[in-house]
């Protein structure tokens, strides 16, 4: 048996051992995960910048098409077209506060991936677990297509396609397809597909679950089949454009971009883009015939097509905006799918918060009023009314509150503030507020980023595996 | 001062300290060596194959455009477009014989480059020094454009442009422009430009020195100037073709090549090439409108243009064959320049040995008769008569013999045999005799070679330097 296959089988066994109490067997899903003939085809790459510590360590792993930035160690793992973006890891001597605790980092934080398989997964941010501040670990974990592991140490877990764990430590959990979990610390949970759960113990608890039949049209997962649905088709149809950017060692600059903005070399930029200042366009973003207003960002795996972003807009990892006009400061969370049509344009008012994993798929024009909080599945005005609330009203909620399939408990003002603070933080670290040499963020710093490649064995038993590689300054 | 400059200055000082007894100052030559803006432009690359041990270690070095194969360590060094080809290094448990001594290797041999600067230099073969069988070292050494360090451990030495040290351990020596030295062990020697010296202590001693004025037309070196002359111009005129092969991450296959032959991905192959079986075409070879007969090879930095090679021809590192017809088994040594013209074709008979560093530059057709031994500068039939001897006659020489500027002493048969044995060995290791799965050499094994890249820092004080990188299986 080839080394790649052995390694994969071993990872599947390890995840299954961890998930045994849930009686969850990842094998049938894992089967279709790695096109083994692709594993030797794609190079992996890493960023070098004067702004982030460099320490990469790859050991007995396959890394096809994956990207690394910052301090990362990958051992006995399979990463396929995954982005391991350690540009927000904590630094040595940095003082960290968690609630009433304060801690000084005695070394730079490291992303440590071991015995895991990640497919088209985004790993970003830093360990929000105060118990392991120096290590953002992902072990014995299998993450499927377009999942996000964001600031979330994971141990022995499974993430279905388009699943997101955000600022959450997770042990022995299975996160269903298109579920979004932000819940501090969870263990031994089997989360059903289409669950949107934002929980801050003692403060607030937000819960929504997609109707299964409706969600299935967008993304479905069955044993022994690759994931399918509208979301998958949407991405597949645009795959060929990514091919081009990865095929060339040196690609010509495509569009004029202001000096305060940065356009990643592995982003797809199709004609008629207007990009203003302080804009960050990340790896594998896809931009076409749109305008990105000042201080906007287009994060990894996002798509922005035939749309306008007024300014200071966050388009989070994996979010898709099509035929839409986004008001100033409007935020679109992870993996959301805003799917206007030529004949049915979507307008999102200023200051709106589109929750992660929201689907807006309309056949008639629709307008989300300014300063609204929006979630779940919205296909018309009635569903918008059911799945949104003004931020003003959200701020007044205390105790239990239900609306449609959404249930809320706690202090609405705290939820509102948590989102607003976070959006402002995201804009800040991305360099949206850069002014006169002050407040530089990723948008400015990434201009000093260069991308280097590493490649796998092409022959023999080790085909598709990478040599052991250690890179440091 | 930037790190690259500091490193370069330090190497120059180290070489000068070593060469102090010769009163040789490399600084004025070194000045023009490294176009510092190029050092960050070019990636370096390394070969991965199932046939050669992999262990690469790069530390505090700049490697722009260089190539590595086999076990290599590079520390505190500057390598510019150099080929460090460790595919003939000795292996663990291999039994080595030197004269009456026999030794078993207790580990794989390593090419170890330290505190050295190599420009467009070829490092190949293995340490022929029985005193350091496990380490082919190059330290405190500065080697200029198109020099060859072939099986020759070097310490504290300078090699001028197109200089070759072959199977020779060298300490504190300066080797002049276009000189070829094969002399076992030398130290504290200042070798004048255009010296061809093949010495086997107690067996034979061959010596030729180019007329200085004539050599200057082909390649000249002066303090504070880049080398110039016909040889340099010849290469510069063809530079643009190499640009193309290095610009693309994946280059399409250019010509049909038999399954038993291999064409390196970084060779230039222009139209109208015919390549037969068991042929090896190496890195940076340049082929145009020529035929390579069965079992021929075109080694690093060689050029074969408008020529035919009948079969089993060696075109050694840096040799150039233009408008020539090479008979079966004809050998062309390092850096030789066979420069026929359209109106003045060169024919070289079968079995001829063209010594390393031979220049044949004719304006009228010329034929080298079969089975002849040829050296030095030849521009017409009279100079051919002066600078050649039949192999039959060579075999009968005993004691002292002079012809033109060539002086010989010793046993001609031993010199003849040394060359014949070596040519047969070169053909063998290159896979010329591959038959039915037996006697595979580089030509066959290189089909299982893949090339990976590494890249330098692009910004800041470390610009042009490479991160520390360690790569092993």
PDB file of C-alpha atoms in Angstrom, chain A residues 267-377:
ATOM      1  CA  UNK A 267      -6.990  35.502  -5.997  1.00  0.00           C
ATOM      2  CA  UNK A 268      -9.044  35.389  -9.182  1.00  0.00           C
ATOM      3  CA  UNK A 269      -9.757  38.871 -10.492  1.00  0.00           C
ATOM      4  CA  UNK A 270     -11.938  39.009 -13.595  1.00  0.00           C
ATOM      5  CA  UNK A 271     -12.631  42.139 -15.619  1.00  0.00           C
ATOM      6  CA  UNK A 272     -14.352  45.278 -14.440  1.00  0.00           C
ATOM      7  CA  UNK A 273     -13.239  45.370 -10.836  1.00  0.00           C
ATOM      8  CA  UNK A 274     -12.888  48.623  -8.974  1.00  0.00           C
ATOM      9  CA  UNK A 275     -10.840  48.396  -5.806  1.00  0.00           C
ATOM     10  CA  UNK A 276     -10.509  51.375  -3.485  1.00  0.00           C
ATOM     11  CA  UNK A 277      -8.007  52.026  -0.720  1.00  0.00           C
ATOM     12  CA  UNK A 278      -7.395  49.910   2.410  1.00  0.00           C
ATOM     13  CA  UNK A 279      -8.920  46.850   0.769  1.00  0.00           C
ATOM     14  CA  UNK A 280      -7.717  43.325   1.488  1.00  0.00           C
ATOM     15  CA  UNK A 281      -8.276  40.598  -1.100  1.00  0.00           C
ATOM     16  CA  UNK A 282      -7.111  37.216   0.228  1.00  0.00           C
ATOM     17  CA  UNK A 283      -6.015  33.867  -1.217  1.00  0.00           C
ATOM     18  CA  UNK A 284      -8.580  32.183  -3.437  1.00  0.00           C
ATOM     19  CA  UNK A 285     -11.019  35.078  -3.372  1.00  0.00           C
ATOM     20  CA  UNK A 286     -12.979  35.374  -6.615  1.00  0.00           C
ATOM     21  CA  UNK A 287     -13.871  38.843  -7.854  1.00  0.00           C
ATOM     22  CA  UNK A 288     -15.805  39.729 -10.974  1.00  0.00           C
ATOM     23  CA  UNK A 289     -17.394  42.924 -12.236  1.00  0.00           C
ATOM     24  CA  UNK A 290     -17.771  44.472  -8.787  1.00  0.00           C
ATOM     25  CA  UNK A 291     -16.581  47.374  -6.746  1.00  0.00           C
ATOM     26  CA  UNK A 292     -14.946  47.108  -3.331  1.00  0.00           C
ATOM     27  CA  UNK A 293     -15.303  50.346  -1.434  1.00  0.00           C
ATOM     28  CA  UNK A 294     -12.691  51.765   0.902  1.00  0.00           C
ATOM     29  CA  UNK A 295     -11.698  49.491   3.775  1.00  0.00           C
ATOM     30  CA  UNK A 296     -13.603  46.485   2.466  1.00  0.00           C
ATOM     31  CA  UNK A 297     -12.234  42.993   2.542  1.00  0.00           C
ATOM     32  CA  UNK A 298     -12.735  39.881   0.477  1.00  0.00           C
ATOM     33  CA  UNK A 299     -11.520  36.963   2.541  1.00  0.00           C
ATOM     34  CA  UNK A 300     -10.407  33.457   1.570  1.00  0.00           C
ATOM     35  CA  UNK A 301     -12.763  31.448  -0.636  1.00  0.00           C
ATOM     36  CA  UNK A 302     -15.216  34.320  -0.957  1.00  0.00           C
ATOM     37  CA  UNK A 303     -16.924  35.218  -4.234  1.00  0.00           C
ATOM     38  CA  UNK A 304     -18.031  38.746  -5.130  1.00  0.00           C
ATOM     39  CA  UNK A 305     -19.766  38.928  -8.502  1.00  0.00           C
ATOM     40  CA  UNK A 306     -21.712  41.735 -10.172  1.00  0.00           C
ATOM     41  CA  UNK A 307     -21.961  43.504  -6.823  1.00  0.00           C
ATOM     42  CA  UNK A 308     -21.012  46.710  -5.105  1.00  0.00           C
ATOM     43  CA  UNK A 309     -19.645  47.109  -1.571  1.00  0.00           C
ATOM     44  CA  UNK A 310     -20.018  50.679  -0.362  1.00  0.00           C
ATOM     45  CA  UNK A 311     -17.082  50.571   2.046  1.00  0.00           C
ATOM     46  CA  UNK A 312     -15.891  49.017   5.326  1.00  0.00           C
ATOM     47  CA  UNK A 313     -17.630  45.794   4.340  1.00  0.00           C
ATOM     48  CA  UNK A 314     -16.464  42.472   5.690  1.00  0.00           C
ATOM     49  CA  UNK A 315     -16.909  39.526   3.335  1.00  0.00           C
ATOM     50  CA  UNK A 316     -15.853  36.711   5.637  1.00  0.00           C
ATOM     51  CA  UNK A 317     -14.170  33.432   4.694  1.00  0.00           C
ATOM     52  CA  UNK A 318     -16.256  31.551   2.147  1.00  0.00           C
ATOM     53  CA  UNK A 319     -19.018  34.172   1.866  1.00  0.00           C
ATOM     54  CA  UNK A 320     -20.588  34.672  -1.559  1.00  0.00           C
ATOM     55  CA  UNK A 321     -22.142  37.920  -2.762  1.00  0.00           C
ATOM     56  CA  UNK A 322     -23.819  37.878  -6.175  1.00  0.00           C
ATOM     57  CA  UNK A 323     -25.887  40.629  -7.815  1.00  0.00           C
ATOM     58  CA  UNK A 324     -26.063  42.599  -4.602  1.00  0.00           C
ATOM     59  CA  UNK A 325     -25.436  46.117  -3.344  1.00  0.00           C
ATOM     60  CA  UNK A 326     -24.004  46.212   0.147  1.00  0.00           C
ATOM     61  CA  UNK A 327     -24.429  49.351   2.188  1.00  0.00           C
ATOM     62  CA  UNK A 328     -21.586  50.896   4.106  1.00  0.00           C
ATOM     63  CA  UNK A 329     -20.295  48.737   6.957  1.00  0.00           C
ATOM     64  CA  UNK A 330     -22.550  45.801   6.090  1.00  0.00           C
ATOM     65  CA  UNK A 331     -21.029  42.557   7.352  1.00  0.00           C
ATOM     66  CA  UNK A 332     -21.428  39.148   5.695  1.00  0.00           C
ATOM     67  CA  UNK A 333     -20.404  36.199   7.871  1.00  0.00           C
ATOM     68  CA  UNK A 334     -18.651  32.918   7.051  1.00  0.00           C
ATOM     69  CA  UNK A 335     -20.036  30.849   4.185  1.00  0.00           C
ATOM     70  CA  UNK A 336     -23.083  33.045   3.729  1.00  0.00           C
ATOM     71  CA  UNK A 337     -24.615  32.893   0.273  1.00  0.00           C
ATOM     72  CA  UNK A 338     -26.209  36.114  -0.912  1.00  0.00           C
ATOM     73  CA  UNK A 339     -27.580  35.119  -4.230  1.00  0.00           C
ATOM     74  CA  UNK A 340     -29.339  38.003  -6.007  1.00  0.00           C
ATOM     75  CA  UNK A 341     -30.185  37.672  -9.670  1.00  0.00           C
ATOM     76  CA  UNK A 342     -29.958  40.029 -12.614  1.00  0.00           C
ATOM     77  CA  UNK A 343     -33.737  40.374 -12.488  1.00  0.00           C
ATOM     78  CA  UNK A 344     -33.850  40.274  -8.699  1.00  0.00           C
ATOM     79  CA  UNK A 345     -31.147  42.394  -7.180  1.00  0.00           C
ATOM     80  CA  UNK A 346     -30.437  42.219  -3.468  1.00  0.00           C
ATOM     81  CA  UNK A 347     -29.863  45.413  -1.507  1.00  0.00           C
ATOM     82  CA  UNK A 348     -28.428  45.249   1.975  1.00  0.00           C
ATOM     83  CA  UNK A 349     -28.681  48.429   4.022  1.00  0.00           C
ATOM     84  CA  UNK A 350     -25.797  50.028   5.843  1.00  0.00           C
ATOM     85  CA  UNK A 351     -24.587  48.533   9.089  1.00  0.00           C
ATOM     86  CA  UNK A 352     -26.416  45.242   8.586  1.00  0.00           C
ATOM     87  CA  UNK A 353     -25.063  42.088  10.177  1.00  0.00           C
ATOM     88  CA  UNK A 354     -25.627  39.060   7.958  1.00  0.00           C
ATOM     89  CA  UNK A 355     -24.978  36.169  10.339  1.00  0.00           C
ATOM     90  CA  UNK A 356     -22.543  33.461   9.312  1.00  0.00           C
ATOM     91  CA  UNK A 357     -24.157  30.724   7.214  1.00  0.00           C
ATOM     92  CA  UNK A 358     -27.072  32.828   6.017  1.00  0.00           C
ATOM     93  CA  UNK A 359     -28.598  31.983   2.632  1.00  0.00           C
ATOM     94  CA  UNK A 360     -30.483  34.689   0.749  1.00  0.00           C
ATOM     95  CA  UNK A 361     -31.628  33.291  -2.578  1.00  0.00           C
ATOM     96  CA  UNK A 362     -34.255  35.465  -4.247  1.00  0.00           C
ATOM     97  CA  UNK A 363     -36.270  35.574  -7.448  1.00  0.00           C
ATOM     98  CA  UNK A 364     -37.659  39.046  -6.804  1.00  0.00           C
ATOM     99  CA  UNK A 365     -35.747  42.156  -5.775  1.00  0.00           C
ATOM    100  CA  UNK A 366     -35.291  42.377  -2.026  1.00  0.00           C
ATOM    101  CA  UNK A 367     -34.013  45.023   0.336  1.00  0.00           C
ATOM    102  CA  UNK A 368     -32.681  44.373   3.797  1.00  0.00           C
ATOM    103  CA  UNK A 369     -33.279  47.572   5.758  1.00  0.00           C
ATOM    104  CA  UNK A 370     -30.287  49.282   7.335  1.00  0.00           C
ATOM    105  CA  UNK A 371     -29.001  48.198  10.753  1.00  0.00           C
ATOM    106  CA  UNK A 372     -30.619  44.772  10.729  1.00  0.00           C
ATOM    107  CA  UNK A 373     -29.481  41.459  12.087  1.00  0.00           C
ATOM    108  CA  UNK A 374     -30.161  38.656   9.582  1.00  0.00           C
ATOM    109  CA  UNK A 375     -29.909  34.858   9.734  1.00  0.00           C
ATOM    110  CA  UNK A 376     -31.001  31.574   8.185  1.00  0.00           C
ATOM    111  CA  UNK A 377     -32.802  30.858   4.946  1.00  0.00           C
TER     112      UNK A 377
END
